Tab-separated table of N, CA, C and O in Angstrom:
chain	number	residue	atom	x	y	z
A	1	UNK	N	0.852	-1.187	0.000
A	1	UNK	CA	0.000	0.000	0.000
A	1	UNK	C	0.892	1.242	0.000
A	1	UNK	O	1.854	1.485	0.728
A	2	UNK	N	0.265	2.093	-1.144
A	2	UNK	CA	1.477	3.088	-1.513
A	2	UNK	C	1.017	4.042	0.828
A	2	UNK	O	0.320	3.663	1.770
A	3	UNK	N	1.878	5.163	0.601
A	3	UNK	CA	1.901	5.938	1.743
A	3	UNK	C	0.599	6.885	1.374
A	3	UNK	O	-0.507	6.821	1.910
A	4	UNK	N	0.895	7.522	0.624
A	4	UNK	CA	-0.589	8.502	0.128
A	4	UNK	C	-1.514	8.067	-1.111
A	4	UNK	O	-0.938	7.373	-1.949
A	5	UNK	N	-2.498	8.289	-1.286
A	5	UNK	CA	-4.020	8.388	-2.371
A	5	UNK	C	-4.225	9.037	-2.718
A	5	UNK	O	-3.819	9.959	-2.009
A	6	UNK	N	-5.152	9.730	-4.312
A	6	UNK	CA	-5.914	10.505	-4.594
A	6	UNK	C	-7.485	10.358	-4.819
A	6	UNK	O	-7.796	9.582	-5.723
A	7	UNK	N	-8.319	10.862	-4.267
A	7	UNK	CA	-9.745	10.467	-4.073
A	7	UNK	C	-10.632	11.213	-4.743
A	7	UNK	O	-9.983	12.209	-5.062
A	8	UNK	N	-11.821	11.346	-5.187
A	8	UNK	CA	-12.473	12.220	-4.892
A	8	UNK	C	-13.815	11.748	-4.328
A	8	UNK	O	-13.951	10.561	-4.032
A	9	UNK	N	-14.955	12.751	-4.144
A	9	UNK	CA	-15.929	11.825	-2.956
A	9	UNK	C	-17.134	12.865	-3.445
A	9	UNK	O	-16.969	13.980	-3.939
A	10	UNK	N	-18.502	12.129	-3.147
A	10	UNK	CA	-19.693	13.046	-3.521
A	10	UNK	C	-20.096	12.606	-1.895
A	10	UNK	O	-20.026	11.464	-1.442
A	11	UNK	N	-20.470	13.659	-1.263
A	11	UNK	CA	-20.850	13.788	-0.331
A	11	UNK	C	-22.587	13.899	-0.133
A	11	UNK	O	-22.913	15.067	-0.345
A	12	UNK	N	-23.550	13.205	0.140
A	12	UNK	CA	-24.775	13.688	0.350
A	12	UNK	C	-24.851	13.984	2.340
A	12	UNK	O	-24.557	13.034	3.066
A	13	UNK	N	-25.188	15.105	2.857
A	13	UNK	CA	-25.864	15.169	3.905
A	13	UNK	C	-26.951	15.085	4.382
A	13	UNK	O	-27.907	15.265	3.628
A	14	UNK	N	-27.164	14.815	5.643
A	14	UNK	CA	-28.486	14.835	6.043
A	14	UNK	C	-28.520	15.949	7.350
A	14	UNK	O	-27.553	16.664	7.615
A	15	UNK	N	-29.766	15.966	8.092
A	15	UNK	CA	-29.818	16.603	8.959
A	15	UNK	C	-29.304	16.824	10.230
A	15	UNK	O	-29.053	17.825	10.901
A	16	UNK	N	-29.168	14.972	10.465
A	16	UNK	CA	-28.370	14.298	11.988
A	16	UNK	C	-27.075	15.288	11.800
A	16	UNK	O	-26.593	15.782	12.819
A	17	UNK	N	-26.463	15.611	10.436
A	17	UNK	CA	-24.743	15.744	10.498
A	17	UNK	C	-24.427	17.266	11.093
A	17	UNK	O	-25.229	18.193	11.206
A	18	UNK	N	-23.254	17.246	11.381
A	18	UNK	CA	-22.664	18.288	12.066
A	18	UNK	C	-22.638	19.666	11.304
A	18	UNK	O	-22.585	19.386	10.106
A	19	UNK	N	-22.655	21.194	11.494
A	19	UNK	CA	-22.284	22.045	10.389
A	19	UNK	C	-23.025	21.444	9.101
A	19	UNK	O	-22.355	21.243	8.088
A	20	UNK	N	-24.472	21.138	9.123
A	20	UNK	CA	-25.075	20.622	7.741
A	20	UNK	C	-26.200	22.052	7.401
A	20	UNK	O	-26.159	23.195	7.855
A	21	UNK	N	-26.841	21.624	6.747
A	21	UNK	CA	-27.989	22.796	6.630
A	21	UNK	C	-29.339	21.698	5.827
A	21	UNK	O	-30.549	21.801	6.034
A	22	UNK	N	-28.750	20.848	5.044
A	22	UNK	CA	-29.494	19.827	4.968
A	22	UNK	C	-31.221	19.549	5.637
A	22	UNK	O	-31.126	19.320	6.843
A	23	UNK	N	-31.770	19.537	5.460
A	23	UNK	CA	-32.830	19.441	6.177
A	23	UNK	C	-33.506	17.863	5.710
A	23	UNK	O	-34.587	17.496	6.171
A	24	UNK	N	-32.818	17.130	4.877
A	24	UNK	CA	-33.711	15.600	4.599
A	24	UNK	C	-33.443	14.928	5.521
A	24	UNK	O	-32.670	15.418	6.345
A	25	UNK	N	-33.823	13.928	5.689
A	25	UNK	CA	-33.585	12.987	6.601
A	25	UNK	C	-32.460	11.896	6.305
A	25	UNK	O	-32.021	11.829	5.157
A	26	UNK	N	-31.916	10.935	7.413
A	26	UNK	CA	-30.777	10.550	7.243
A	26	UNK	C	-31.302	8.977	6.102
A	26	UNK	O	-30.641	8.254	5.356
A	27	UNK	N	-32.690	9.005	6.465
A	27	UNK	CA	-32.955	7.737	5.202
A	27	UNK	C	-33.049	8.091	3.991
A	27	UNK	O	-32.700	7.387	3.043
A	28	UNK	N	-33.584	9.338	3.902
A	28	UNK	CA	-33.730	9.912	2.710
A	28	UNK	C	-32.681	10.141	2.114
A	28	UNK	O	-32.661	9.783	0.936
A	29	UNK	N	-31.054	11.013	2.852
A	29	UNK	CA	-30.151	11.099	2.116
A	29	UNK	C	-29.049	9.660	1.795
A	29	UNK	O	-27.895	9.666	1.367
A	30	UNK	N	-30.075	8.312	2.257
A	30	UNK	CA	-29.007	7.154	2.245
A	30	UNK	C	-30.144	6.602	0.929
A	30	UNK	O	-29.579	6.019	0.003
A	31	UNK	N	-31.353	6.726	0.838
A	31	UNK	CA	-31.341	6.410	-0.274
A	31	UNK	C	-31.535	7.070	-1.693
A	31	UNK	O	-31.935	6.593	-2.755
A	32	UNK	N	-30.921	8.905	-1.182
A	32	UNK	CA	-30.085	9.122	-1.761
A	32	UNK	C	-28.864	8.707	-3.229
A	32	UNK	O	-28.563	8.758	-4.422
A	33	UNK	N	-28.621	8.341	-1.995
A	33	UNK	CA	-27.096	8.082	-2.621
A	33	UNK	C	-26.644	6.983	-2.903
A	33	UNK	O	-25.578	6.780	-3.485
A	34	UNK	N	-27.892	5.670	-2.274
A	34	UNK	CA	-27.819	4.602	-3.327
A	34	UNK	C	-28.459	4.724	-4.202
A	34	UNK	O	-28.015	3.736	-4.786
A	35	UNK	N	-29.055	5.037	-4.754
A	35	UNK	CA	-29.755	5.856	-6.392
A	35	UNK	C	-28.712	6.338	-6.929
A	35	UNK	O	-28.379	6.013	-8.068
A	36	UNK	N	-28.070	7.141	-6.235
A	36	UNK	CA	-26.678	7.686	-7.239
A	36	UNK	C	-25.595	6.265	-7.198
A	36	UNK	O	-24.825	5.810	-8.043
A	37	UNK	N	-25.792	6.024	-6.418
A	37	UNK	CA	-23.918	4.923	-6.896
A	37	UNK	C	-24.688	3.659	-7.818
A	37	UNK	O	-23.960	2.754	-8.225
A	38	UNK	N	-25.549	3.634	-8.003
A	38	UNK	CA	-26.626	2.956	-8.905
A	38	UNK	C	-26.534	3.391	-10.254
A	38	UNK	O	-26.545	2.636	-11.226
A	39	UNK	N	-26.448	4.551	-10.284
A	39	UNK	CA	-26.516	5.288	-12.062
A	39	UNK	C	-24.806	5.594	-12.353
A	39	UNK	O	-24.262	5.807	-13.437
A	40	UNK	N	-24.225	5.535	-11.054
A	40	UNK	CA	-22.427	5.785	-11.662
A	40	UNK	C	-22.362	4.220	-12.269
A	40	UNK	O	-21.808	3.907	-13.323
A	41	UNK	N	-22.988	3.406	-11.445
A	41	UNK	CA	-22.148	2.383	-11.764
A	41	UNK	C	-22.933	1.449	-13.403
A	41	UNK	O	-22.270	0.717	-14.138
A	42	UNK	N	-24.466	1.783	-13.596
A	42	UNK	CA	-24.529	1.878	-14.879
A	42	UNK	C	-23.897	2.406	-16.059
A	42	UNK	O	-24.002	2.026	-17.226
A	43	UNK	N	-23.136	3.465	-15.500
A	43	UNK	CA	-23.086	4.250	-16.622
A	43	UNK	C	-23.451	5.341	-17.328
A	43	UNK	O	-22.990	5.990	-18.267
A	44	UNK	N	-25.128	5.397	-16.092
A	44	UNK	CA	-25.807	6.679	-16.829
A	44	UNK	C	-25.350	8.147	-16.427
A	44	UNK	O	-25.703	9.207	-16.943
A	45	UNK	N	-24.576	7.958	-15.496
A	45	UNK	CA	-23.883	9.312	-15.042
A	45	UNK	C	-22.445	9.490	-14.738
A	45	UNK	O	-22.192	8.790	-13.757
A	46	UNK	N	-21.346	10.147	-15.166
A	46	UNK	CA	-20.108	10.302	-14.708
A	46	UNK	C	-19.933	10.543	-13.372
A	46	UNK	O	-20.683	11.426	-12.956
A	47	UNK	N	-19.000	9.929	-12.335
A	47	UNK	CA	-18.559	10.657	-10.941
A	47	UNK	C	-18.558	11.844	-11.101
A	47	UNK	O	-19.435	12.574	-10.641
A	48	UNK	N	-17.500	12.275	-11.832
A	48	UNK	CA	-17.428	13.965	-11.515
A	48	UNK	C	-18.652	14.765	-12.112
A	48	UNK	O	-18.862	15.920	-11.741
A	49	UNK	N	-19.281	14.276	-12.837
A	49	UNK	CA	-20.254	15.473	-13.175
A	49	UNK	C	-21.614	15.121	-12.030
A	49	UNK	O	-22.436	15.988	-11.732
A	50	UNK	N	-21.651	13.837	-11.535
A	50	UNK	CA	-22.448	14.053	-10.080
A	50	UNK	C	-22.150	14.887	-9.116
A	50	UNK	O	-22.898	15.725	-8.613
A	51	UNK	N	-20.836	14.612	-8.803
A	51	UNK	CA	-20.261	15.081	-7.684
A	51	UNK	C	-20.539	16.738	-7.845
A	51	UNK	O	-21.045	17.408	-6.945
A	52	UNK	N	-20.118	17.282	-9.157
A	52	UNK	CA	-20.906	18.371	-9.242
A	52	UNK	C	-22.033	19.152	-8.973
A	52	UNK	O	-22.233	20.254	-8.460
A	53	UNK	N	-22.649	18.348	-9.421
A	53	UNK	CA	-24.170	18.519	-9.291
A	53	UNK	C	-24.692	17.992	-7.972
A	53	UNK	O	-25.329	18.827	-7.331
A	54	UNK	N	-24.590	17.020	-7.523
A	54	UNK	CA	-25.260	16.485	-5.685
A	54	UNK	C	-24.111	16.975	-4.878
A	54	UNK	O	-24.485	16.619	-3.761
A	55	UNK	N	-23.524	17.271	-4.787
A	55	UNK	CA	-22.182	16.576	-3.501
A	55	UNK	C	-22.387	18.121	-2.726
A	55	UNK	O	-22.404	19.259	-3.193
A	56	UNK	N	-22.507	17.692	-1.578
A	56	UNK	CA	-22.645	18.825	-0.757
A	56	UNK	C	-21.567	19.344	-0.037
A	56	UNK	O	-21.677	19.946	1.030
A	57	UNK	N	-20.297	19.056	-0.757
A	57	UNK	CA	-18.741	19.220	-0.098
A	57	UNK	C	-18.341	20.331	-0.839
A	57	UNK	O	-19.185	20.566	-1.703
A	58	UNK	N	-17.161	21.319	-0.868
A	58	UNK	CA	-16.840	22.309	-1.156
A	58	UNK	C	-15.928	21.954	-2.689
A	58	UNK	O	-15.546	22.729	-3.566
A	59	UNK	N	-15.796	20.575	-2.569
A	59	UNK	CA	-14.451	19.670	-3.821
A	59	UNK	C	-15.431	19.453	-4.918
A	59	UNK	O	-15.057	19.143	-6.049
A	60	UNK	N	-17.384	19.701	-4.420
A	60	UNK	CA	-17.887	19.293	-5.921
A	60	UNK	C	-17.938	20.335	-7.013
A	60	UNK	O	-18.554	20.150	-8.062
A	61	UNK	N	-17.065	21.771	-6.646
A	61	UNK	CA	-16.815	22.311	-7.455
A	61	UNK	C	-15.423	21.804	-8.476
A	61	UNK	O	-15.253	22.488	-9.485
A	62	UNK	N	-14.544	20.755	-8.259
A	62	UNK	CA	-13.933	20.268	-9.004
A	62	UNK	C	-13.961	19.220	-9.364
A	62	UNK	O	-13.008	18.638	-9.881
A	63	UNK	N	-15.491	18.580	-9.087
A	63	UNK	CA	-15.909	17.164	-9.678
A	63	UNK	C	-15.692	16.625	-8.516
A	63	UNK	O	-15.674	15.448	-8.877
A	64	UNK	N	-15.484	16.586	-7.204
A	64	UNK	CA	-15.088	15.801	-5.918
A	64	UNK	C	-13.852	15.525	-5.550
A	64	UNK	O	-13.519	14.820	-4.598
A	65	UNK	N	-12.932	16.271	-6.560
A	65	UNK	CA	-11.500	16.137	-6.165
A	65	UNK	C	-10.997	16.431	-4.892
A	65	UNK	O	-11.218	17.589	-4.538
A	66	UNK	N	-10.296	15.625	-3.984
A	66	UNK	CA	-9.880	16.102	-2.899
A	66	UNK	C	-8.229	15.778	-2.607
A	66	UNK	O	-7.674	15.444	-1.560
A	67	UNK	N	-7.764	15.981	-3.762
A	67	UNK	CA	-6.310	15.853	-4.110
A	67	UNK	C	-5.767	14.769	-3.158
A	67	UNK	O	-6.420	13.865	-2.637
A	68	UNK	N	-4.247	15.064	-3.006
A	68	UNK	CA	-3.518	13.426	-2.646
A	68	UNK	C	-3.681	13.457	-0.840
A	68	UNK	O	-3.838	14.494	-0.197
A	69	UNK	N	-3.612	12.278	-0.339
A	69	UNK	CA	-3.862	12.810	1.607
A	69	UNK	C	-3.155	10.970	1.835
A	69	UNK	O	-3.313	9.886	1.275
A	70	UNK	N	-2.434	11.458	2.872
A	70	UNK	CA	-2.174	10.079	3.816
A	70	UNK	C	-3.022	9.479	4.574
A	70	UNK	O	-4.124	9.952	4.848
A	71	UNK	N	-2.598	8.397	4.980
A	71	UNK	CA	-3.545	7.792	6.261
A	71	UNK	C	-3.370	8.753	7.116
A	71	UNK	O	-2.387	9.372	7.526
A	72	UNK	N	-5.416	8.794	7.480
A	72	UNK	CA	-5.266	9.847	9.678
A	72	UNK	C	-5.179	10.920	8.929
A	72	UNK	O	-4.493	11.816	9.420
A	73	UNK	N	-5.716	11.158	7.749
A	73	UNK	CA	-5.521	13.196	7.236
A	73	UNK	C	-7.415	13.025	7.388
A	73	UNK	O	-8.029	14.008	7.802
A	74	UNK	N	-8.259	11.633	6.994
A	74	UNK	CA	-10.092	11.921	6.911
A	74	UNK	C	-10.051	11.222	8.249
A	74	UNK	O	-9.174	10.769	8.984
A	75	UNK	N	-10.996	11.295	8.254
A	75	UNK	CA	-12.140	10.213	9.140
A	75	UNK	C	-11.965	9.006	9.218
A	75	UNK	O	-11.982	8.448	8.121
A	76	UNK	N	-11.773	8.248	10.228
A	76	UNK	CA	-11.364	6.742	10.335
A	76	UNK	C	-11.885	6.114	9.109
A	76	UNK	O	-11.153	5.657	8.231
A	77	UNK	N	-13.848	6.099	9.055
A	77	UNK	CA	-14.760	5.452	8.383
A	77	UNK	C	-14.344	5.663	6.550
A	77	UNK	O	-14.481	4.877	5.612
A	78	UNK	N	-13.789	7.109	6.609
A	78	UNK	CA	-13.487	7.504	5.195
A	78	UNK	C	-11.761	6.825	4.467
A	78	UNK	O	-11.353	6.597	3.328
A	79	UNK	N	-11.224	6.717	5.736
A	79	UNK	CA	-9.575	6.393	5.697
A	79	UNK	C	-9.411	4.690	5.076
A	79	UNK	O	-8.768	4.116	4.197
A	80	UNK	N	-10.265	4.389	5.973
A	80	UNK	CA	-10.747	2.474	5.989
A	80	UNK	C	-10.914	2.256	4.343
A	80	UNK	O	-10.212	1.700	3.498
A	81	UNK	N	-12.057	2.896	4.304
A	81	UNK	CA	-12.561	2.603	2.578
A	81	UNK	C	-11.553	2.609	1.259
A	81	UNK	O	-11.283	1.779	0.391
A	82	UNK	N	-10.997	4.417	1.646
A	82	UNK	CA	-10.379	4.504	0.320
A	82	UNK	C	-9.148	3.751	0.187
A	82	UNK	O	-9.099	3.118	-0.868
A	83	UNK	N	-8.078	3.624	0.987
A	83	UNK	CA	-6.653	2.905	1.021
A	83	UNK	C	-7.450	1.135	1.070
A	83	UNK	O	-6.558	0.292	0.982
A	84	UNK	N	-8.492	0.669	1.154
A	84	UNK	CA	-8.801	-0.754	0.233
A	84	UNK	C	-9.338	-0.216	-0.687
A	84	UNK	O	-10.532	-0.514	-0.710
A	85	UNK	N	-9.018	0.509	-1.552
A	85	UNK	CA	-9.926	0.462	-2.963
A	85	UNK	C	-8.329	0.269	-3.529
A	85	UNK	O	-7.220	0.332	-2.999
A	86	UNK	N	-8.840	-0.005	-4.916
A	86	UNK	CA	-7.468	0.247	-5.789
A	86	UNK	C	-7.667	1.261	-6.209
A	86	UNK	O	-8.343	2.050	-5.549
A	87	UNK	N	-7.195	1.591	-7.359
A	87	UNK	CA	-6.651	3.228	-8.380
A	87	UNK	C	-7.669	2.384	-9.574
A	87	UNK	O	-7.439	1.337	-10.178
A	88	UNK	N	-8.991	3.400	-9.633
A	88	UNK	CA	-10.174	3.323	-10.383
A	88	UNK	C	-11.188	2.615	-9.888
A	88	UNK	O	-12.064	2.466	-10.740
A	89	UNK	N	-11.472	2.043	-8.716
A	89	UNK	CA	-12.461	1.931	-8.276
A	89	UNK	C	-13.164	2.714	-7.095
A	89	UNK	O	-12.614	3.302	-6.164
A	90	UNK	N	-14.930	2.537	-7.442
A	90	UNK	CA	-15.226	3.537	-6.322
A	90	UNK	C	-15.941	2.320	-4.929
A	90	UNK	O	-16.278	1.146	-4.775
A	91	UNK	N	-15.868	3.214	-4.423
A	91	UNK	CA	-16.610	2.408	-2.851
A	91	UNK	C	-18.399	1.952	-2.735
A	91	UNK	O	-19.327	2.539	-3.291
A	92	UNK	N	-18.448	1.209	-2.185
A	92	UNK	CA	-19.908	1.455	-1.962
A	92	UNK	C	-20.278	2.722	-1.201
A	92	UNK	O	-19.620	3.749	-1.363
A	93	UNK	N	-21.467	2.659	-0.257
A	93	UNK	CA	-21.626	3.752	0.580
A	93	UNK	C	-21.078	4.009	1.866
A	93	UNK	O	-21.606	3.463	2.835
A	94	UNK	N	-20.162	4.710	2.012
A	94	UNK	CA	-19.359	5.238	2.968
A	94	UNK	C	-20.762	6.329	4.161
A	94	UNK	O	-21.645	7.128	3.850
A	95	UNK	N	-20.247	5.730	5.614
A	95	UNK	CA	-21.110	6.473	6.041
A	95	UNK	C	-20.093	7.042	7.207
A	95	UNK	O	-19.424	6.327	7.953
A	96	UNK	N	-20.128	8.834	7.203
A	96	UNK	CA	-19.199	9.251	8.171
A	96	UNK	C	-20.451	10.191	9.038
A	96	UNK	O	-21.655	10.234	8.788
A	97	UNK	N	-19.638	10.939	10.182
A	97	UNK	CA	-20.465	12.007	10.944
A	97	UNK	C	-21.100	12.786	9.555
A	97	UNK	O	-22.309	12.835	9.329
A	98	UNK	N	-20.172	13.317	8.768
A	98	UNK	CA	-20.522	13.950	7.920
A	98	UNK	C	-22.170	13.968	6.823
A	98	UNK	O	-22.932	14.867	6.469
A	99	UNK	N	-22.128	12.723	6.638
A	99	UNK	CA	-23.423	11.729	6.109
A	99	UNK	C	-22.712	10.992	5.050
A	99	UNK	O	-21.550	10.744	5.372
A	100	UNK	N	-22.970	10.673	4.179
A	100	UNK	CA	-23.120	9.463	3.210
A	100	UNK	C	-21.961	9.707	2.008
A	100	UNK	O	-22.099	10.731	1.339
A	101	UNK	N	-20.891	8.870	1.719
A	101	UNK	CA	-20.289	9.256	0.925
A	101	UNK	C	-20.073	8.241	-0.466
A	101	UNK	O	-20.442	7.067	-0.477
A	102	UNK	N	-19.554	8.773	-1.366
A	102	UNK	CA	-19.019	7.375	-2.679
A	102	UNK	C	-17.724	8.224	-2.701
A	102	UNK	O	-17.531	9.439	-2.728
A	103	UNK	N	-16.903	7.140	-2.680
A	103	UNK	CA	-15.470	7.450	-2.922
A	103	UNK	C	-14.789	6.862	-3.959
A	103	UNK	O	-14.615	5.643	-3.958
A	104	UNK	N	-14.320	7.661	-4.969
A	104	UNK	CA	-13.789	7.200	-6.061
A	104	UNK	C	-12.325	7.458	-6.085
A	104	UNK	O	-11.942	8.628	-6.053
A	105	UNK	N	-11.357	6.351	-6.146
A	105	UNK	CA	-9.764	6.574	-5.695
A	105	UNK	C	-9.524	6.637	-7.420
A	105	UNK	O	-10.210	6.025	-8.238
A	106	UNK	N	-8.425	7.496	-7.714
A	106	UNK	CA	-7.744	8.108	-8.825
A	106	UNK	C	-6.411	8.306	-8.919
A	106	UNK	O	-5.738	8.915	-9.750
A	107	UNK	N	-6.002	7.433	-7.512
A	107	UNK	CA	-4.708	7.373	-7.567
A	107	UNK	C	-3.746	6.908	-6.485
A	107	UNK	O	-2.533	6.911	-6.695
């Protein structure tokens, strides 16, 4: 396992989460976002142009890029996922304080 990753991540929130504004509920934004990792993984939608468009993180202005980070830089729950993915695959649904994530490693 290299030392650092490159990720990017579509974030959906819900209300439970910390600093959210979100007002859906935490079922609503989980099924969410299995609807979305449903249409990435058809085909009918690109990661980054979701991540654009849903991701309630500040990176979906660059498609969900959240450039290169070591282990212990995210969230245990977020750290776990991406360093077992390889370079081009994305995660199932990642669930942090934050709310609900898909993580797509790029590197």
């Amino acid at each position: 396992m290299s030392t650092s990753v490159r990720a990017s991540h579509i974030l959906l929130m819900h209300a439970d989460a910390p600093d959210t504004a979100s007002k859906r509920s935490k079922a609503a934004a989980l099924e969410a976002v299995i609807r979305l990792r449903d249409k990435i993984r058809s085909g009918d939608v690109q990661f980054a142009e979701a991540a654009r468009i849903v991701s309630e993180c500040p990176s979906s202005e660059e498609g969900g890029d959240l450039g290169s980070f070591s282990p212990g830089m995210m969230v245990p729950e977020f750290d776990k996922a991406v360093f077992a993915l390889s370079v081009g695959d994305m995660s199932d649904v990642v669930e942090t304080a934050f709310g609900y994530h898909l993580i797509l490693r790029t590197a």
